[in-house]
PDB file of C-alpha atoms in Angstrom:
ATOM      1  CA  GLY A1479       0.000   0.000   0.000  1.00 56.00           C
ATOM      2  CA  ALA A1480       0.837   3.659   0.202  1.00 69.00           C
ATOM      3  CA  GLY A1481       1.656   3.731   3.889  1.00 76.00           C
ATOM      4  CA  THR A1482       0.628   2.688   7.370  1.00 79.00           C
ATOM      5  CA  VAL A1483      -2.833   1.212   7.935  1.00 82.00           C
ATOM      6  CA  ILE A1484      -4.416   1.649  11.380  1.00 87.00           C
ATOM      7  CA  VAL A1485      -7.737   0.928  13.050  1.00 91.00           C
ATOM      8  CA  TRP A1486      -8.729   4.576  13.418  1.00 92.00           C
ATOM      9  CA  ASP A1487     -12.019   4.120  15.295  1.00 94.00           C
ATOM     10  CA  ARG A1488     -13.945   1.267  16.860  1.00 94.00           C
ATOM     11  CA  GLY A1489     -17.554   1.081  17.991  1.00 94.00           C
ATOM     12  CA  THR A1490     -21.067   0.236  16.888  1.00 94.00           C
ATOM     13  CA  TRP A1491     -23.707   1.802  14.686  1.00 94.00           C
ATOM     14  CA  GLU A1492     -27.483   1.688  14.668  1.00 94.00           C
ATOM     15  CA  PRO A1493     -29.714   2.633  11.747  1.00 95.00           C
ATOM     16  CA  VAL A1494     -32.250   5.421  12.074  1.00 94.00           C
ATOM     17  CA  GLY A1495     -35.284   4.192  10.175  1.00 93.00           C
ATOM     18  CA  ASP A1496     -35.178   1.384   7.635  1.00 93.00           C
ATOM     19  CA  ALA A1497     -31.570   0.947   6.428  1.00 92.00           C
ATOM     20  CA  ARG A1498     -32.582  -1.257   3.469  1.00 92.00           C
ATOM     21  CA  ARG A1499     -35.024   1.389   2.277  1.00 94.00           C
ATOM     22  CA  GLY A1500     -32.349   4.053   2.766  1.00 93.00           C
ATOM     23  CA  LEU A1501     -29.905   2.007   0.691  1.00 91.00           C
ATOM     24  CA  ALA A1502     -32.460   1.782  -2.133  1.00 90.00           C
ATOM     25  CA  ASP A1503     -33.277   5.513  -1.852  1.00 91.00           C
ATOM     26  CA  GLY A1504     -29.617   6.569  -1.690  1.00 91.00           C
ATOM     27  CA  LYS A1505     -29.599   8.026   1.841  1.00 94.00           C
ATOM     28  CA  ILE A1506     -28.804   6.009   4.974  1.00 95.00           C
ATOM     29  CA  VAL A1507     -29.078   7.778   8.343  1.00 95.00           C
ATOM     30  CA  PHE A1508     -27.440   6.141  11.363  1.00 95.00           C
ATOM     31  CA  ARG A1509     -26.083   6.788  14.848  1.00 95.00           C
ATOM     32  CA  LEU A1510     -22.427   6.035  15.673  1.00 95.00           C
ATOM     33  CA  HIS A1511     -21.171   4.964  19.105  1.00 95.00           C
ATOM     34  CA  GLY A1512     -17.397   5.006  18.679  1.00 95.00           C
ATOM     35  CA  GLN A1513     -14.239   5.865  20.516  1.00 95.00           C
ATOM     36  CA  LYS A1514     -13.789   8.931  18.280  1.00 94.00           C
ATOM     37  CA  LEU A1515     -17.090   9.497  16.464  1.00 94.00           C
ATOM     38  CA  ALA A1516     -20.600   9.660  17.903  1.00 95.00           C
ATOM     39  CA  GLY A1517     -24.016  11.003  17.041  1.00 94.00           C
ATOM     40  CA  LEU A1518     -26.027  11.110  13.841  1.00 95.00           C
ATOM     41  CA  TRP A1519     -24.416  10.599  10.439  1.00 95.00           C
ATOM     42  CA  GLU A1520     -25.656   9.954   6.913  1.00 95.00           C
ATOM     43  CA  LEU A1521     -24.343   8.270   3.801  1.00 94.00           C
ATOM     44  CA  VAL A1522     -25.649   9.894   0.627  1.00 93.00           C
ATOM     45  CA  ARG A1523     -25.306   8.330  -2.825  1.00 91.00           C
ATOM     46  CA  ILE A1524     -23.718  10.880  -5.147  1.00 90.00           C
ATOM     47  CA  SER A1525     -23.657   8.805  -8.322  1.00 85.00           C
ATOM     48  CA  LYS A1526     -26.702   9.073 -10.574  1.00 78.00           C
ATOM     49  CA  PRO A1527     -29.105   6.111 -10.812  1.00 70.00           C
ATOM     50  CA  GLY A1528     -28.290   3.922 -13.788  1.00 72.00           C
ATOM     51  CA  GLU A1529     -24.637   4.943 -14.069  1.00 74.00           C
ATOM     52  CA  LYS A1530     -22.571   1.950 -15.084  1.00 72.00           C
ATOM     53  CA  LYS A1531     -19.752   2.581 -12.632  1.00 75.00           C
ATOM     54  CA  GLN A1532     -19.879   1.516  -9.000  1.00 78.00           C
ATOM     55  CA  ASP A1533     -22.090   3.590  -6.682  1.00 81.00           C
ATOM     56  CA  GLN A1534     -20.285   6.478  -5.023  1.00 87.00           C
ATOM     57  CA  TRP A1535     -21.267   7.653  -1.548  1.00 90.00           C
ATOM     58  CA  MET A1536     -20.350  10.600   0.704  1.00 92.00           C
ATOM     59  CA  LEU A1537     -20.404  10.586   4.499  1.00 92.00           C
ATOM     60  CA  PHE A1538     -21.858  13.619   6.306  1.00 92.00           C
ATOM     61  CA  LYS A1539     -22.158  14.498   9.982  1.00 92.00           C
ATOM     62  CA  LYS A1540     -25.758  15.445  10.718  1.00 91.00           C
ATOM     63  CA  ARG A1541     -26.144  18.874  12.273  1.00 86.00           C
ATOM     64  CA  GLY A1542     -28.166  19.550  15.373  1.00 81.00           C
ATOM     65  CA  ASP A1543     -27.246  16.627  17.631  1.00 87.00           C
ATOM     66  CA  ALA A1544     -25.127  16.899  20.765  1.00 89.00           C
ATOM     67  CA  TRP A1545     -22.012  15.632  18.924  1.00 90.00           C
ATOM     68  CA  ALA A1546     -22.060  18.118  16.033  1.00 89.00           C
ATOM     69  CA  ARG A1547     -19.226  20.676  16.187  1.00 87.00           C
ATOM     70  CA  PRO A1548     -17.839  22.965  13.492  1.00 85.00           C
ATOM     71  CA  GLY A1549     -14.479  21.931  12.042  1.00 83.00           C
ATOM     72  CA  THR A1550     -13.050  25.291  13.115  1.00 86.00           C
ATOM     73  CA  GLU A1551     -13.816  24.359  16.742  1.00 87.00           C
ATOM     74  CA  TYR A1552     -12.599  20.747  16.725  1.00 87.00           C
ATOM     75  CA  ASP A1553     -10.805  18.518  14.197  1.00 89.00           C
ATOM     76  CA  VAL A1554     -11.057  14.896  15.355  1.00 89.00           C
ATOM     77  CA  ILE A1555      -8.444  13.717  12.832  1.00 88.00           C
ATOM     78  CA  SER A1556      -5.824  16.122  14.219  1.00 89.00           C
ATOM     79  CA  ALA A1557      -6.904  15.714  17.849  1.00 90.00           C
ATOM     80  CA  LEU A1558      -7.023  11.896  17.816  1.00 91.00           C
ATOM     81  CA  PRO A1559      -4.812  10.602  14.975  1.00 90.00           C
ATOM     82  CA  ASP A1560      -3.688   7.359  16.629  1.00 91.00           C
ATOM     83  CA  SER A1561      -4.968   3.809  16.302  1.00 91.00           C
ATOM     84  CA  VAL A1562      -7.611   2.803  18.840  1.00 91.00           C
ATOM     85  CA  VAL A1563      -5.928  -0.606  19.006  1.00 90.00           C
ATOM     86  CA  GLN A1564      -2.624   0.849  20.215  1.00 90.00           C
ATOM     87  CA  ARG A1565      -4.260   3.615  22.278  1.00 91.00           C
ATOM     88  CA  PRO A1566      -7.808   2.587  23.286  1.00 91.00           C
ATOM     89  CA  LEU A1567      -9.916   5.523  24.410  1.00 93.00           C
ATOM     90  CA  GLY A1568     -13.194   3.954  25.483  1.00 91.00           C
ATOM     91  CA  LEU A1569     -16.455   5.212  24.029  1.00 93.00           C
ATOM     92  CA  ILE A1570     -16.595   8.981  23.602  1.00 93.00           C
ATOM     93  CA  GLU A1571     -20.149   8.941  24.957  1.00 92.00           C
ATOM     94  CA  GLU A1572     -18.771   7.628  28.260  1.00 92.00           C
ATOM     95  CA  ARG A1573     -15.725   9.951  28.309  1.00 91.00           C
ATOM     96  CA  GLU A1574     -17.686  13.082  27.376  1.00 90.00           C
ATOM     97  CA  PRO A1575     -21.379  12.484  28.166  1.00 89.00           C
ATOM     98  CA  ARG A1576     -23.674  14.965  26.437  1.00 84.00           C
ATOM     99  CA  ASP A1577     -27.140  13.606  25.702  1.00 58.00           C
ATOM    100  CA  ALA A1578     -27.690  10.630  28.020  1.00 44.00           C
ATOM    101  CA  GLY A1579     -31.437  10.504  27.345  1.00 45.00           C
ATOM    102  CA  SER A1580     -31.085   9.916  23.593  1.00 46.00           C
ATOM    103  CA  PRO A1581     -32.375   6.727  21.933  1.00 43.00           C
ATOM    104  CA  GLY A1582     -28.772   5.621  21.352  1.00 42.00           C
ATOM    105  CA  ALA A1583     -27.696   6.053  24.971  1.00 42.00           C
ATOM    106  CA  ILE A1584     -25.056   3.639  26.171  1.00 38.00           C
ATOM    107  CA  GLY A1585     -26.235   0.908  28.512  1.00 40.00           C
ATOM    108  CA  ALA A1586     -24.434  -0.845  31.341  1.00 38.00           C
ATOM    109  CA  GLU A1587     -22.680  -3.222  28.936  1.00 41.00           C
ATOM    110  CA  GLY A1588     -21.071  -0.396  26.930  1.00 42.00           C
ATOM    111  CA  ALA A1589     -23.054  -0.829  23.692  1.00 42.00           C
ATOM    112  CA  PRO A1590     -26.324   0.631  22.436  1.00 45.00           C
ATOM    113  CA  ALA A1591     -29.405  -1.367  23.429  1.00 48.00           C
ATOM    114  CA  ALA A1592     -30.070  -2.174  19.754  1.00 47.00           C
ATOM    115  CA  ALA A1593     -26.662  -3.845  19.519  1.00 47.00           C
ATOM    116  CA  ARG A1594     -27.296  -6.031  22.584  1.00 49.00           C
ATOM    117  CA  THR A1595     -30.702  -7.479  21.718  1.00 53.00           C
ATOM    118  CA  ASP A1596     -29.717 -10.647  19.821  1.00 56.00           C
ATOM    119  CA  ARG A1597     -26.983 -12.625  21.608  1.00 57.00           C
ATOM    120  CA  SER A1598     -27.159 -15.419  18.990  1.00 63.00           C
ATOM    121  CA  LYS A1599     -25.544 -13.162  16.362  1.00 69.00           C
ATOM    122  CA  ARG A1600     -22.187 -12.463  17.996  1.00 74.00           C
ATOM    123  CA  LEU A1601     -19.323 -11.212  15.872  1.00 71.00           C
ATOM    124  CA  PRO A1602     -16.233 -13.376  15.447  1.00 76.00           C
ATOM    125  CA  ALA A1603     -13.517 -12.772  18.052  1.00 80.00           C
ATOM    126  CA  LYS A1604     -11.252 -11.227  15.386  1.00 81.00           C
ATOM    127  CA  LEU A1605     -12.109  -9.340  12.195  1.00 78.00           C
ATOM    128  CA  GLU A1606      -9.568  -8.302   9.570  1.00 77.00           C
ATOM    129  CA  PRO A1607      -9.997  -6.268   6.381  1.00 73.00           C
ATOM    130  CA  GLN A1608      -9.425  -8.075   3.103  1.00 70.00           C
ATOM    131  CA  LEU A1609      -5.930  -7.253   1.881  1.00 73.00           C
ATOM    132  CA  ALA A1610      -4.604  -7.137  -1.655  1.00 73.00           C
ATOM    133  CA  THR A1611      -2.640 -10.202  -2.747  1.00 77.00           C
ATOM    134  CA  LEU A1612       0.249 -10.055  -5.194  1.00 80.00           C
ATOM    135  CA  VAL A1613      -0.288 -12.303  -8.232  1.00 81.00           C
ATOM    136  CA  ALA A1614       1.642 -12.871 -11.460  1.00 85.00           C
ATOM    137  CA  SER A1615      -1.254 -11.962 -13.784  1.00 82.00           C
ATOM    138  CA  VAL A1616      -4.789 -10.603 -13.814  1.00 77.00           C
ATOM    139  CA  PRO A1617      -7.531 -13.257 -13.426  1.00 79.00           C
ATOM    140  CA  ALA A1618      -9.491 -14.097 -16.592  1.00 84.00           C
ATOM    141  CA  GLY A1619     -12.474 -11.916 -17.461  1.00 80.00           C
ATOM    142  CA  ASP A1620     -13.358  -8.350 -18.360  1.00 78.00           C
ATOM    143  CA  TRP A1621     -11.792  -5.954 -15.855  1.00 76.00           C
ATOM    144  CA  ILE A1622     -12.122  -2.253 -15.239  1.00 73.00           C
ATOM    145  CA  VAL A1623      -9.430  -0.979 -12.894  1.00 70.00           C
ATOM    146  CA  GLU A1624      -9.774   1.982 -10.567  1.00 66.00           C
ATOM    147  CA  PRO A1625      -6.543   2.920  -8.781  1.00 65.00           C
ATOM    148  CA  LYS A1626      -7.221   3.678  -5.111  1.00 63.00           C
ATOM    149  CA  PHE A1627      -4.446   5.502  -3.295  1.00 64.00           C
ATOM    150  CA  ASP A1628      -6.180   6.805  -0.151  1.00 65.00           C
ATOM    151  CA  GLY A1629      -5.274   3.786   2.017  1.00 64.00           C
ATOM    152  CA  TYR A1630      -8.626   3.389   3.799  1.00 65.00           C
ATOM    153  CA  ARG A1631     -10.082  -0.024   4.653  1.00 67.00           C
ATOM    154  CA  LEU A1632     -13.341  -0.360   6.608  1.00 67.00           C
ATOM    155  CA  LEU A1633     -15.017  -3.163   8.460  1.00 68.00           C
ATOM    156  CA  ALA A1634     -18.715  -2.475   8.862  1.00 66.00           C
TER     157      ALA A1634
END
């Protein structure tokens, strides 16, 4: 890759409304409960319906919740640049409580109630992003290549 890869944030998310409907409509609203990010966020599809290339999405912080701050007041990337694996912070909602009565309030077990409801669907003990593998030639088939140099990998 183009440099160091870190786990920048860790936490849970909960959809606001029907996430499948939001995916179809091109706007998914959700609440984050992370070590660095919290509050309401939205993913908005910016590619036009029917375009042949892969869907493109932008992430926006929703205004008006307790965790919204102007970038001139606070830059989370500059303030907390380190990996949460090497330097765990604990949930920001516990470190800096703001709106304890909200629907996404943290419970005694440290996760939103929506994330604790179904114990039969536990995550594996360890998750890792899929990494590129060096090969001698391109696999058979029709390929369109899009270079990606930003270095981000997400597990969601």
